[in-house]
Structures are given as C-alpha cells and as structure tokens.
PDB file of C-alpha atoms in Angstrom:
ATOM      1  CA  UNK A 102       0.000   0.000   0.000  1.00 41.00           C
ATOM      2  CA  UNK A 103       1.330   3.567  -0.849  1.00 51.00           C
ATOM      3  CA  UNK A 104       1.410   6.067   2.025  1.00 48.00           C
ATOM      4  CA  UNK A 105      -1.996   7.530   2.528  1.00 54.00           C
ATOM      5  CA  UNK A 106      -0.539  11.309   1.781  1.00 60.00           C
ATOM      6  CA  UNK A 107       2.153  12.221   0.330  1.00 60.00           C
ATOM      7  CA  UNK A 108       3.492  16.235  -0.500  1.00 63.00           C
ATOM      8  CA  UNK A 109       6.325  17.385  -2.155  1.00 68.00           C
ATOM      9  CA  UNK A 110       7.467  20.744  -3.846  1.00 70.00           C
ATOM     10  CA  UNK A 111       9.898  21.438  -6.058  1.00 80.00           C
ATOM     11  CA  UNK A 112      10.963  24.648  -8.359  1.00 81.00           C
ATOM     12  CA  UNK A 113      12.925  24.411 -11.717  1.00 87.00           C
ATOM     13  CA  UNK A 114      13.795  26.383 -14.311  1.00 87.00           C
ATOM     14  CA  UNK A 115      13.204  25.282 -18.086  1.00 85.00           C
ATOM     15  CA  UNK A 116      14.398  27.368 -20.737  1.00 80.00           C
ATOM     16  CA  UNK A 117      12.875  31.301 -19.918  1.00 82.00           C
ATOM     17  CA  UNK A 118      11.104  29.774 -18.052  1.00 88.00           C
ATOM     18  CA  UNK A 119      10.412  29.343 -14.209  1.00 92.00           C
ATOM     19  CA  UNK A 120       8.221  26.634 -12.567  1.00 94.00           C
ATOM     20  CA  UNK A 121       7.192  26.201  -9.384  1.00 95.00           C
ATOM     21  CA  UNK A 122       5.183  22.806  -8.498  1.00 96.00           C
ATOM     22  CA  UNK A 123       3.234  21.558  -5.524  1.00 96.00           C
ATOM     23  CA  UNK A 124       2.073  17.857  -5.399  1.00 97.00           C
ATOM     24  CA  UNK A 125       0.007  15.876  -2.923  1.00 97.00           C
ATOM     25  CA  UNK A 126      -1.645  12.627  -2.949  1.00 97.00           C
ATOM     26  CA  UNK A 127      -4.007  11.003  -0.642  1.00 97.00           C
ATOM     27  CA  UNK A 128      -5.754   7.941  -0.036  1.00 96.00           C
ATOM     28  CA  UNK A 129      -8.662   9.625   0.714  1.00 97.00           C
ATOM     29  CA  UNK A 130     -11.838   8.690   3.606  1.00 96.00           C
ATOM     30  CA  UNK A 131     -13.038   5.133   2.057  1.00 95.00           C
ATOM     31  CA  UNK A 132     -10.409   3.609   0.181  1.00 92.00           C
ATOM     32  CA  UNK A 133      -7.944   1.771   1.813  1.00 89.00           C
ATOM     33  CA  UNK A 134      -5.397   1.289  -1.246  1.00 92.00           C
ATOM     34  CA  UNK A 135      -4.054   4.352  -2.642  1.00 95.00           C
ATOM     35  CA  UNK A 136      -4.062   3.655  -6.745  1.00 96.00           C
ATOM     36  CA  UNK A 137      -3.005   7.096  -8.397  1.00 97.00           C
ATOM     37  CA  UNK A 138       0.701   7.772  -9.302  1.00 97.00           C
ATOM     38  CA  UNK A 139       1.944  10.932  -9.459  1.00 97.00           C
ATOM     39  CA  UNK A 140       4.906  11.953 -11.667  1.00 97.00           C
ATOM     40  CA  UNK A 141       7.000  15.012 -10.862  1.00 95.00           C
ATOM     41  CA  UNK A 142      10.234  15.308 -12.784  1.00 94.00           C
ATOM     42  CA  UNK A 143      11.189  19.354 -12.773  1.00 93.00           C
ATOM     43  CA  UNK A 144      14.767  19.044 -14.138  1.00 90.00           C
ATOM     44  CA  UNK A 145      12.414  18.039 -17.585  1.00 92.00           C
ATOM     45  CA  UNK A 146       9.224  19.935 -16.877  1.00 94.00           C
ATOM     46  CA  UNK A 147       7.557  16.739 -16.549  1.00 96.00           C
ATOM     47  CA  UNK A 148       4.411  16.684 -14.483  1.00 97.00           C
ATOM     48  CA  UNK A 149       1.310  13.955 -14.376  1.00 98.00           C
ATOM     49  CA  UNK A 150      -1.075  11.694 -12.923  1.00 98.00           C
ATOM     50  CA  UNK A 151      -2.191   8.235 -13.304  1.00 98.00           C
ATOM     51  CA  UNK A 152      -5.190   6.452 -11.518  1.00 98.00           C
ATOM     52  CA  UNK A 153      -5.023   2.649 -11.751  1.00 97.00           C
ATOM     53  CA  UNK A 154      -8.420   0.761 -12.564  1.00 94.00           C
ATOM     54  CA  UNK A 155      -8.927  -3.214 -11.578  1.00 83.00           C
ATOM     55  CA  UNK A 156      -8.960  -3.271  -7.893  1.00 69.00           C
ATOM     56  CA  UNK A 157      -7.565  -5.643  -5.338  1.00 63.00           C
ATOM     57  CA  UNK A 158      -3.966  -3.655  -5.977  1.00 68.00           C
ATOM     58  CA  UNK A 159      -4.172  -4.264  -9.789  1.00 91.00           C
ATOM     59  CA  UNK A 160      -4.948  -0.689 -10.345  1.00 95.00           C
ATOM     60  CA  UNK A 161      -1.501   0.532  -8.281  1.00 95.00           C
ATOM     61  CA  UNK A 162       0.361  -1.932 -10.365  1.00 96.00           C
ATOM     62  CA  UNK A 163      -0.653  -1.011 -13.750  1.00 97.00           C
ATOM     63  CA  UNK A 164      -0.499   3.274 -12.427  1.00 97.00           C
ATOM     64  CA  UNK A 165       3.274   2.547 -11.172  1.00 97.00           C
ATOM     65  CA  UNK A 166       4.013   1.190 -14.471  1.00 98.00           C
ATOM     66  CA  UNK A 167       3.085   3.499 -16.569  1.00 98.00           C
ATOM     67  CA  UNK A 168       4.607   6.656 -14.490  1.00 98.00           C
ATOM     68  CA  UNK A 169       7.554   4.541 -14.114  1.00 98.00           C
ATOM     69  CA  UNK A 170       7.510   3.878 -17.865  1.00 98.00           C
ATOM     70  CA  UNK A 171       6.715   7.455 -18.486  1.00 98.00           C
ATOM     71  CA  UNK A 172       9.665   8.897 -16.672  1.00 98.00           C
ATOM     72  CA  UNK A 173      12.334   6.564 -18.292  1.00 98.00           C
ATOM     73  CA  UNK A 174      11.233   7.139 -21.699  1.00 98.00           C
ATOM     74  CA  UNK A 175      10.706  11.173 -21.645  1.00 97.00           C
ATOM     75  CA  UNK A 176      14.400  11.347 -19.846  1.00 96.00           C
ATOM     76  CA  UNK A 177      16.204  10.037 -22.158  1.00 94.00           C
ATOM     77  CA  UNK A 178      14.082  11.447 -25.350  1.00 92.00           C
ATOM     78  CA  UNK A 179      16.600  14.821 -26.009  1.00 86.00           C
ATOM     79  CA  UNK A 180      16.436  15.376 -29.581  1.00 84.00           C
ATOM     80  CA  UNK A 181      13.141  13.361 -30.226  1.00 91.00           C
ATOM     81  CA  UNK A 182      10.074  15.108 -31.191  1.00 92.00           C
ATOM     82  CA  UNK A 183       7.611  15.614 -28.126  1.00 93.00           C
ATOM     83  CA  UNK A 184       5.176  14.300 -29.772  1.00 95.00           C
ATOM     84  CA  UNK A 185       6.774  11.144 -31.275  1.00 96.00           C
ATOM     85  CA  UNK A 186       8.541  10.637 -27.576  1.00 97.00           C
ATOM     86  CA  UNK A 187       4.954  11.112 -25.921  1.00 98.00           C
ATOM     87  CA  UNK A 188       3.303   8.898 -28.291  1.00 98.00           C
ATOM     88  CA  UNK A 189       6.390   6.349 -27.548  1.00 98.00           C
ATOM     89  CA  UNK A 190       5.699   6.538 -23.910  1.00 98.00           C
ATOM     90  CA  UNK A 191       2.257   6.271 -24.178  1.00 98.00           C
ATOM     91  CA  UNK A 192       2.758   2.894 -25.946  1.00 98.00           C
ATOM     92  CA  UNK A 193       5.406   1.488 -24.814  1.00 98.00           C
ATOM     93  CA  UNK A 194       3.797   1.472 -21.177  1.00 98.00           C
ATOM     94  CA  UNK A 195       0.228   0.254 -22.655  1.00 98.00           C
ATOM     95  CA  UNK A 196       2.419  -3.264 -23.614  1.00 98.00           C
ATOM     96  CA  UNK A 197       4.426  -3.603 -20.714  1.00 98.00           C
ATOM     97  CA  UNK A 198       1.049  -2.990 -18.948  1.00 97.00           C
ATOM     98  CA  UNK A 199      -0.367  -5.818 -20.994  1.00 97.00           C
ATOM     99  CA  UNK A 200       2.675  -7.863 -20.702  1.00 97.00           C
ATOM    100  CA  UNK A 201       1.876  -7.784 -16.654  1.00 96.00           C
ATOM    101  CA  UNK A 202      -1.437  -9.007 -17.226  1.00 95.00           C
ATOM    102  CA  UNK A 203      -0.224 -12.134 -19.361  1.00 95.00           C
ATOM    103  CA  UNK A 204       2.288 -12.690 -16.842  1.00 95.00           C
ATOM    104  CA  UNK A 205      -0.282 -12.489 -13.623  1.00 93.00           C
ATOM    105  CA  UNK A 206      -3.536 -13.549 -14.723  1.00 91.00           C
ATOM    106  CA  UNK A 207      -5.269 -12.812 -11.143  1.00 91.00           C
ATOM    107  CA  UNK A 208      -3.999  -8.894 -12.739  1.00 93.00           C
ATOM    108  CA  UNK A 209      -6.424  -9.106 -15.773  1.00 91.00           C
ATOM    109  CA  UNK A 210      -8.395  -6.495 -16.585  1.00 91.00           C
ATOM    110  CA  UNK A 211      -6.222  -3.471 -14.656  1.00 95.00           C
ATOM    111  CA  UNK A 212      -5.346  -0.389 -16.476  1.00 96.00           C
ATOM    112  CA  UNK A 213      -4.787   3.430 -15.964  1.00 97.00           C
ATOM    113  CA  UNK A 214      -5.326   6.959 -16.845  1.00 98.00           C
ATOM    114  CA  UNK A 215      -2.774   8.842 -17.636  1.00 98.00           C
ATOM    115  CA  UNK A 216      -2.526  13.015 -18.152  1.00 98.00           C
ATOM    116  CA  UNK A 217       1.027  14.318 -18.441  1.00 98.00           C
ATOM    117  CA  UNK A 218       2.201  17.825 -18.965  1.00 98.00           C
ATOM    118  CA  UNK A 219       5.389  18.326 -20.734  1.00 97.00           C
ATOM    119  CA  UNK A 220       7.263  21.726 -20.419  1.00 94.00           C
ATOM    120  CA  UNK A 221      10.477  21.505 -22.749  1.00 88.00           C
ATOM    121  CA  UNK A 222      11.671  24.819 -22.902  1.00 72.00           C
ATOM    122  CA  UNK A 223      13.756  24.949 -26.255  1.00 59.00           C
ATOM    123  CA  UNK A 224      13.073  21.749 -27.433  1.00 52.00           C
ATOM    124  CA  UNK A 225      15.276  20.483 -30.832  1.00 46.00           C
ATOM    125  CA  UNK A 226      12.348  18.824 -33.247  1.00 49.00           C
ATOM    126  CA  UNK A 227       8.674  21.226 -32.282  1.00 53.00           C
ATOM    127  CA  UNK A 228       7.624  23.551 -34.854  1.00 49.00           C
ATOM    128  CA  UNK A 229       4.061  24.322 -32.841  1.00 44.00           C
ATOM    129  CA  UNK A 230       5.434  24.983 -29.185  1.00 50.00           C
ATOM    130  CA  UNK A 231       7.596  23.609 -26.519  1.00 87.00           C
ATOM    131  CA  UNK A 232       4.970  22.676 -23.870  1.00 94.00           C
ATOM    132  CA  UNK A 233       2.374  19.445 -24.671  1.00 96.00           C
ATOM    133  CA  UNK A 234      -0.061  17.546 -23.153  1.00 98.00           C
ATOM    134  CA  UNK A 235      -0.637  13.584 -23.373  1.00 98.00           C
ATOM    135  CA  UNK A 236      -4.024  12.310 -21.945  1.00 98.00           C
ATOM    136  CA  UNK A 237      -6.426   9.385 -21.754  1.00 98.00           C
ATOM    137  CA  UNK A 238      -8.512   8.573 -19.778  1.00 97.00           C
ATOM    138  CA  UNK A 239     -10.511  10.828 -17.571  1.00 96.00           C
ATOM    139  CA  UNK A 240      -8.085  12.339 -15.238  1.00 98.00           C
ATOM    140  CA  UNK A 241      -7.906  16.197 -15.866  1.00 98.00           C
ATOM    141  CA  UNK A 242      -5.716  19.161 -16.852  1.00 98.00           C
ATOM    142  CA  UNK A 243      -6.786  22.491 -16.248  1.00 98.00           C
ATOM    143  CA  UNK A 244      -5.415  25.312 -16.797  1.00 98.00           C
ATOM    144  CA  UNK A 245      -6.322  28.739 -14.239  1.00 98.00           C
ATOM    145  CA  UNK A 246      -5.169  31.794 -16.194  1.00 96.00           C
ATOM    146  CA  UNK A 247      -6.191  35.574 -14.514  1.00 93.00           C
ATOM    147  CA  UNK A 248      -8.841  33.687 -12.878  1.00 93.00           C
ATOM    148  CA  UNK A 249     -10.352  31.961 -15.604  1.00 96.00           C
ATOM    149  CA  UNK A 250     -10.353  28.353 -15.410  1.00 97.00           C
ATOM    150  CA  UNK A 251     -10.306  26.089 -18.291  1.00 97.00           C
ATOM    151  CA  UNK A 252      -9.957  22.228 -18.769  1.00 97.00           C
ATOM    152  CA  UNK A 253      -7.730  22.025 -21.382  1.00 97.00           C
ATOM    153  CA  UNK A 254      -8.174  17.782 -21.588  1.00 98.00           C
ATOM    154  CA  UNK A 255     -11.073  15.926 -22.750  1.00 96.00           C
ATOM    155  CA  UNK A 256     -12.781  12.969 -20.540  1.00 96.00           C
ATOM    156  CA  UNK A 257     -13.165   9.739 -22.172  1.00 96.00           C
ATOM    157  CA  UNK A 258     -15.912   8.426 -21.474  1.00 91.00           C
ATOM    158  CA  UNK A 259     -19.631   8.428 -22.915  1.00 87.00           C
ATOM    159  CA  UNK A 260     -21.088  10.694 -20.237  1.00 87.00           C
ATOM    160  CA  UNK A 261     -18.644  13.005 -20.796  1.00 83.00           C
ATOM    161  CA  UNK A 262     -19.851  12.916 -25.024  1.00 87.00           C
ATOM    162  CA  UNK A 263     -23.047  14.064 -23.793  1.00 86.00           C
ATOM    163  CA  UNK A 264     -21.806  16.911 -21.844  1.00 82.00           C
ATOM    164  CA  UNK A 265     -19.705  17.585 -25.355  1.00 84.00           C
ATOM    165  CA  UNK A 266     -22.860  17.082 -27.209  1.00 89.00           C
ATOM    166  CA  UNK A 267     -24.928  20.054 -24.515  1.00 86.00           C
ATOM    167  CA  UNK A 268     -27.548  16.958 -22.474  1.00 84.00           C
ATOM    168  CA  UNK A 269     -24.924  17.569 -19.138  1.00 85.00           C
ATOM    169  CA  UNK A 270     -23.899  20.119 -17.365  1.00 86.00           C
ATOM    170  CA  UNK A 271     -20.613  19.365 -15.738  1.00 81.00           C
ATOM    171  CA  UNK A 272     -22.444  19.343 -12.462  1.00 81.00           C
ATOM    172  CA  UNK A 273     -24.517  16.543 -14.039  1.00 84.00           C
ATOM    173  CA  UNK A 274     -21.752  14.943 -15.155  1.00 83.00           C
ATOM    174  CA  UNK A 275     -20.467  14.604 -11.638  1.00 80.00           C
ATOM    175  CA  UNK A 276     -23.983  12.517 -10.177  1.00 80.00           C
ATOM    176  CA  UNK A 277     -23.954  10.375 -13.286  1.00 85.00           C
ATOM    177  CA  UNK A 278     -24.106   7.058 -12.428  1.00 78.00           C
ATOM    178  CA  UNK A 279     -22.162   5.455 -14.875  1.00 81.00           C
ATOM    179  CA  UNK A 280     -19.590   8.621 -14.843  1.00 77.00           C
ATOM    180  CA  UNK A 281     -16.222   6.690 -14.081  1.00 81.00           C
ATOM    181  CA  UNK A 282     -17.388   4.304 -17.517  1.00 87.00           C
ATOM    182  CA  UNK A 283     -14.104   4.801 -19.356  1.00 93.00           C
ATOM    183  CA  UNK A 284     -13.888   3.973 -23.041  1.00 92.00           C
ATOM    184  CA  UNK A 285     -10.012   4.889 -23.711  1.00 94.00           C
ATOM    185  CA  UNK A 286      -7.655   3.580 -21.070  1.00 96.00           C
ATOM    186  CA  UNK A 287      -4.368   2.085 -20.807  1.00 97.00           C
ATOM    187  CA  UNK A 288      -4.370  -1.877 -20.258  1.00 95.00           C
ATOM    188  CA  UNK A 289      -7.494  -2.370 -22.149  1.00 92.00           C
ATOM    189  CA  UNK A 290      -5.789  -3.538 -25.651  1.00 93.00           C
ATOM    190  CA  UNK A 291      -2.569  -3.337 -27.853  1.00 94.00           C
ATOM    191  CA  UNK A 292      -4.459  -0.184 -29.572  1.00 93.00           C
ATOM    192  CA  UNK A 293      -4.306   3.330 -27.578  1.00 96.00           C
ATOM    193  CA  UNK A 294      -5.345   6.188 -28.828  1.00 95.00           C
ATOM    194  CA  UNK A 295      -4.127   9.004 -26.648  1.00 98.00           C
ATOM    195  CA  UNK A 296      -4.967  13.083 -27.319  1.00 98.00           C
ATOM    196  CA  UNK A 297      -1.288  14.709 -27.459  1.00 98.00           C
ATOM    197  CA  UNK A 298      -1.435  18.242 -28.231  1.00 97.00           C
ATOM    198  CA  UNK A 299       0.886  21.537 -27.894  1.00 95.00           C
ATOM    199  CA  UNK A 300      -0.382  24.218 -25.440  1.00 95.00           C
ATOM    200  CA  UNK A 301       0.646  27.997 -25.306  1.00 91.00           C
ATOM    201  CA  UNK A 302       2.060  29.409 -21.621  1.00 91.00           C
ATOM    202  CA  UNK A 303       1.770  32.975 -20.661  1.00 92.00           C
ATOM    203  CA  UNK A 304       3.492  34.397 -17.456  1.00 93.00           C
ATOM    204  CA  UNK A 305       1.819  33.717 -14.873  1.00 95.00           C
ATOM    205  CA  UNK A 306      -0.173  30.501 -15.745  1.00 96.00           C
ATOM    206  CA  UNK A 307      -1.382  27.839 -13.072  1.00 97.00           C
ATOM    207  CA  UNK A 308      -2.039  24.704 -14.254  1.00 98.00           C
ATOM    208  CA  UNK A 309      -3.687  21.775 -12.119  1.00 98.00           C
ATOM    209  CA  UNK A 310      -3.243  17.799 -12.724  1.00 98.00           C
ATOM    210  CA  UNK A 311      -5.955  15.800 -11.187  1.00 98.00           C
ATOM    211  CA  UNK A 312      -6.831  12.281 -10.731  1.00 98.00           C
ATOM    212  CA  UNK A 313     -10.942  11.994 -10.801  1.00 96.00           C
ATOM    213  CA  UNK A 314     -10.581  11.688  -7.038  1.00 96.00           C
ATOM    214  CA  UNK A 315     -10.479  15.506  -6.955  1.00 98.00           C
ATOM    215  CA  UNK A 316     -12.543  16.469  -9.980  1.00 96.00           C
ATOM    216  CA  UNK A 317     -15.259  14.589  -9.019  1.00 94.00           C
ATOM    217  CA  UNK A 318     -15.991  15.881  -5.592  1.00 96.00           C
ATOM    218  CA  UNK A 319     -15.584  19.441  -6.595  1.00 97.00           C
ATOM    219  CA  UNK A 320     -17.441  22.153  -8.992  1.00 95.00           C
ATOM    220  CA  UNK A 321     -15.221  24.056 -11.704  1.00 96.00           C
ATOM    221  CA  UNK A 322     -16.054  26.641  -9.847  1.00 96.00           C
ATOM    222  CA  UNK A 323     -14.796  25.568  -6.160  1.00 97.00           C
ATOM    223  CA  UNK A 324     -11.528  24.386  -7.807  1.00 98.00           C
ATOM    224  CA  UNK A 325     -11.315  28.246  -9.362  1.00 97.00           C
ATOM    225  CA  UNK A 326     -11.369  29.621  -6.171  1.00 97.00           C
ATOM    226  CA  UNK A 327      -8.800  28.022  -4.507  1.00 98.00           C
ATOM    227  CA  UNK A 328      -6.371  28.259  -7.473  1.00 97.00           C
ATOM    228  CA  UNK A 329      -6.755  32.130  -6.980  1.00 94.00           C
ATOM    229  CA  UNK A 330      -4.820  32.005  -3.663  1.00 96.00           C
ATOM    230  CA  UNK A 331      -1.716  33.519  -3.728  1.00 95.00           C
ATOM    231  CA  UNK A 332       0.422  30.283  -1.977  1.00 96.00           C
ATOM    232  CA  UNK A 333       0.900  26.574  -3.981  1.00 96.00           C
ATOM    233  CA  UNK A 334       0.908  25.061  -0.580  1.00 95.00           C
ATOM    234  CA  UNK A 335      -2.165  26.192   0.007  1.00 97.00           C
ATOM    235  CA  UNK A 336      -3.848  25.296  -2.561  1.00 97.00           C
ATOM    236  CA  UNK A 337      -3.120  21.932  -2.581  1.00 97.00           C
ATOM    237  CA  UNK A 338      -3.698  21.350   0.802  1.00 97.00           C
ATOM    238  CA  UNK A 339      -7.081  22.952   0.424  1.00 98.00           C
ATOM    239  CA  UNK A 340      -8.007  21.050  -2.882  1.00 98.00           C
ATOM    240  CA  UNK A 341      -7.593  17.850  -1.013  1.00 98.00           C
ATOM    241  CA  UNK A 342      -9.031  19.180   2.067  1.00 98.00           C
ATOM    242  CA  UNK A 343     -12.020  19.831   0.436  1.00 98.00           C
ATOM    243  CA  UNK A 344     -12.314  17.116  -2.029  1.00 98.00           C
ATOM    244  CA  UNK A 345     -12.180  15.000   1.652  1.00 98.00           C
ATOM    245  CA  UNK A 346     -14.779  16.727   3.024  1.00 98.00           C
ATOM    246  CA  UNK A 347     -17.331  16.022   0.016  1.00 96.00           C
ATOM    247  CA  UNK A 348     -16.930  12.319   0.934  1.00 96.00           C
ATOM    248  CA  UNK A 349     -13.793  11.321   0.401  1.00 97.00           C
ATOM    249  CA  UNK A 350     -14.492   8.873  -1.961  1.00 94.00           C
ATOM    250  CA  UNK A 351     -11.807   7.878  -3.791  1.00 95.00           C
ATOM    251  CA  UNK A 352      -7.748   8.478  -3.922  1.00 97.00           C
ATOM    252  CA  UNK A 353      -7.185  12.533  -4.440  1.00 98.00           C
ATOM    253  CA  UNK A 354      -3.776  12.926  -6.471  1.00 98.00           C
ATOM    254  CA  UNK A 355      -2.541  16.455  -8.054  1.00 98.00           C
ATOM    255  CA  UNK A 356       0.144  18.915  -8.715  1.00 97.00           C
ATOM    256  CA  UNK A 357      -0.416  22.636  -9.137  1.00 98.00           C
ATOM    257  CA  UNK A 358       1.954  24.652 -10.836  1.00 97.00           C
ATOM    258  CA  UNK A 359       2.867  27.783 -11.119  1.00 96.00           C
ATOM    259  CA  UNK A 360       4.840  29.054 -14.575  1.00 95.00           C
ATOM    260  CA  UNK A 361       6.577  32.752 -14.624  1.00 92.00           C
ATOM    261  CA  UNK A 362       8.980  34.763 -17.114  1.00 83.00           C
ATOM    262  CA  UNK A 363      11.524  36.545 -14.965  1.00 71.00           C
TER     263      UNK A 363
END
C-alpha cells in the first residue's frame, strides 16, 4: 500500500522559463489502497497523474508502471520530437502494462489513466510549441489563467460525449451514475489512442493535474477559487481538504503549478 498522503514541492527552471510545483496525494476517507501515481520530474518539466483501474492492488500496479515507464522514456528522449517521444511513452507502457497481465492472470483487466504535462523549454524537433499535453482517460488538466479556469483535456468516457454534445452540465456529469465508464484507457488492448497536443504558456499561468478523485468531488467553480490564492501550498492542501470533506471517496492525487517569465 502507498502512504496515505504524500506532499512534495519542487521549483525548476526550463528554458525562460520558471516553474514552481506543488504535489500531494491522498488515499482519501473510504479507500484503503491508494491507486493514483503521481509523476514530478522538474529538471524536464515533466508533471502527471495516473489512476489505476482493476482493484484488489491491480490498479496501483498497472499506475506505477506506466509513471515509471513514463519517466524513463521522456528522460532520455533529447532530440526526439515531443510528440513522437509522448506517443512512444504512451505505448510502450500500454504493452508492458499488458505484458503484466499475461504474466499475472489474477492482474487481468487493470489499467490506468494517464494526463502528463510536458514543459520543454527549447526543445530540438517542435515547430508548434515547446509545452504538450498527453491524456487518456478521464483524469484532468486544467489550466487557471487571470482567474479563468479552463480544462484544457477531454474525458473519455460516454457521459462526458453528452456533456460535449450540450444533455450535461458538468455538475450533471459529476452525479452520473455510470460517470467513471471509461472507453479509452491504458491496459485495455494493444491499440491506444491518446490526445497529445501543444499548449501555449503565458506568465503567470497555473495549471492543475488531477486524478478523478479531486474532480469529481468538486465544482469548476470551487476548484477556481482556490487556485486564486496567492500560496501553492495552500492550494493543494485545500483542494484535497475539500475534495475529503465532500466524501472522500476515492484516492485525491494532483500537482499545481505555477509558470513565470523573470
């Protein structure tokens, strides 16, 4: 079992830029197995989430894998495309993820989100920016930019289509019974089909990584408000705080970040 909550902080500086990064994860009030992984690798301005899906510890296997798989591949990517080393990464953990599976069969059926935010700085190879983002599943990146908040990911999963489509609100979305029904995941088959894209970053940006754990239990709007305060720490804390104190019903996982031009 992972440690039921774990913090960390770091600052780097990529390129121009500087980036500041709180993280926190937490088992939260029912679950006894803590199943996200976080990633947090500032000398690369690599940041993400995973939250394993099975169960009965498959779920932490299959998230440790990928993050672990993640990591290695990203580090030692200089002079690759981000895109082709995301979409590398991606892959590479979806078979060693499968490989696990055939290897324990009690382990069939696990699998993982994954939402990764790449700041590169400089990077030799991108022509359409130097920061990306690599998601699927239905953990979230959002992005809090002079105090508008925007989810700059895409859930997926079929109730999240019909918020797309204008039948949910996101509110809805949130008491849907059948929200958590995934239908792109890692683990699931030897095709993934992950969303990698390039992002602008302004001075001044937050972004926020969640596992579900945190999105779930709180409104767009409640997770605006505490991004506006002035202290990462803070924000973190509060985030899971308050995710807790809807219920605590699954494993709360995030980093915030902070990115500046000096």
């Amino acid at each position: 079992m992972k440690d039921d909550t774990v913090m960390s902080s770091d600052s780097a500086r990529i390129g121009t830029l500087r980036v500041i990064c709180r993280t926190l994860s937490d088992v939260g009030r029912v679950r006894q197995n803590n199943e996200d992984a976080l990633i947090a690798v500032p000398r690369i301005g690599l940041f993400g989430v995973c939250d394993g899906l099975g169960g009965h510890a498959a779920g932490e296997v299959a998230s440790d894998i990928a993050s672990q798989t993640l990591e290695e591949v990203l580090a030692g990517s200089e002079g690759e495309s981000s895109r082709g080393a995301l979409a590398r990464s991606v892959h590479l953990a979806n078979e060693r993820i499968l490989r696990q599976q055939a290897a324990q069969p009690e382990q069939q059926g696990m699998g993982t989100t994954v939402s990764l935010l790449w700041i590169r700085g400089e990077a030799a190879g991108d022509r359409n920016g130097s920061t990306w983002v690599a998601h699927i599943g239905d953990s979230r990146i959002y992005r809090w930019r002079e105090g508008e908040l925007k989810q700059i990911t895409t859930d997926h999963s079929p109730v999240y289509r019909l918020h797309q489509q204008g039948f949910l609100t996101k509110d809805q979305i949130r008491r849907h019974p059948q929200k958590n029904l995934l239908d792109r995941s890692l683990g699931i088959s030897g095709e993934v089909e992950p969303d990698i894209f390039p992002i602008s970053i302004q001075n001044g940006d937050r972004f926020l990584i969640c596992t579900d754990g945190l999105s779930d239990a709180l409104s767009d709007e409640e997770i605006a408000a505490r991004l506006g305060d002035p202290d990462l720490e803070t924000v973190t804390r509060a985030l899971v705080s308050d995710a807790n104190d809807k219920g605590g019903l699954d494993n709360i996982t995030l980093a915030v970040l902070e990115v500046s031009k000096p």
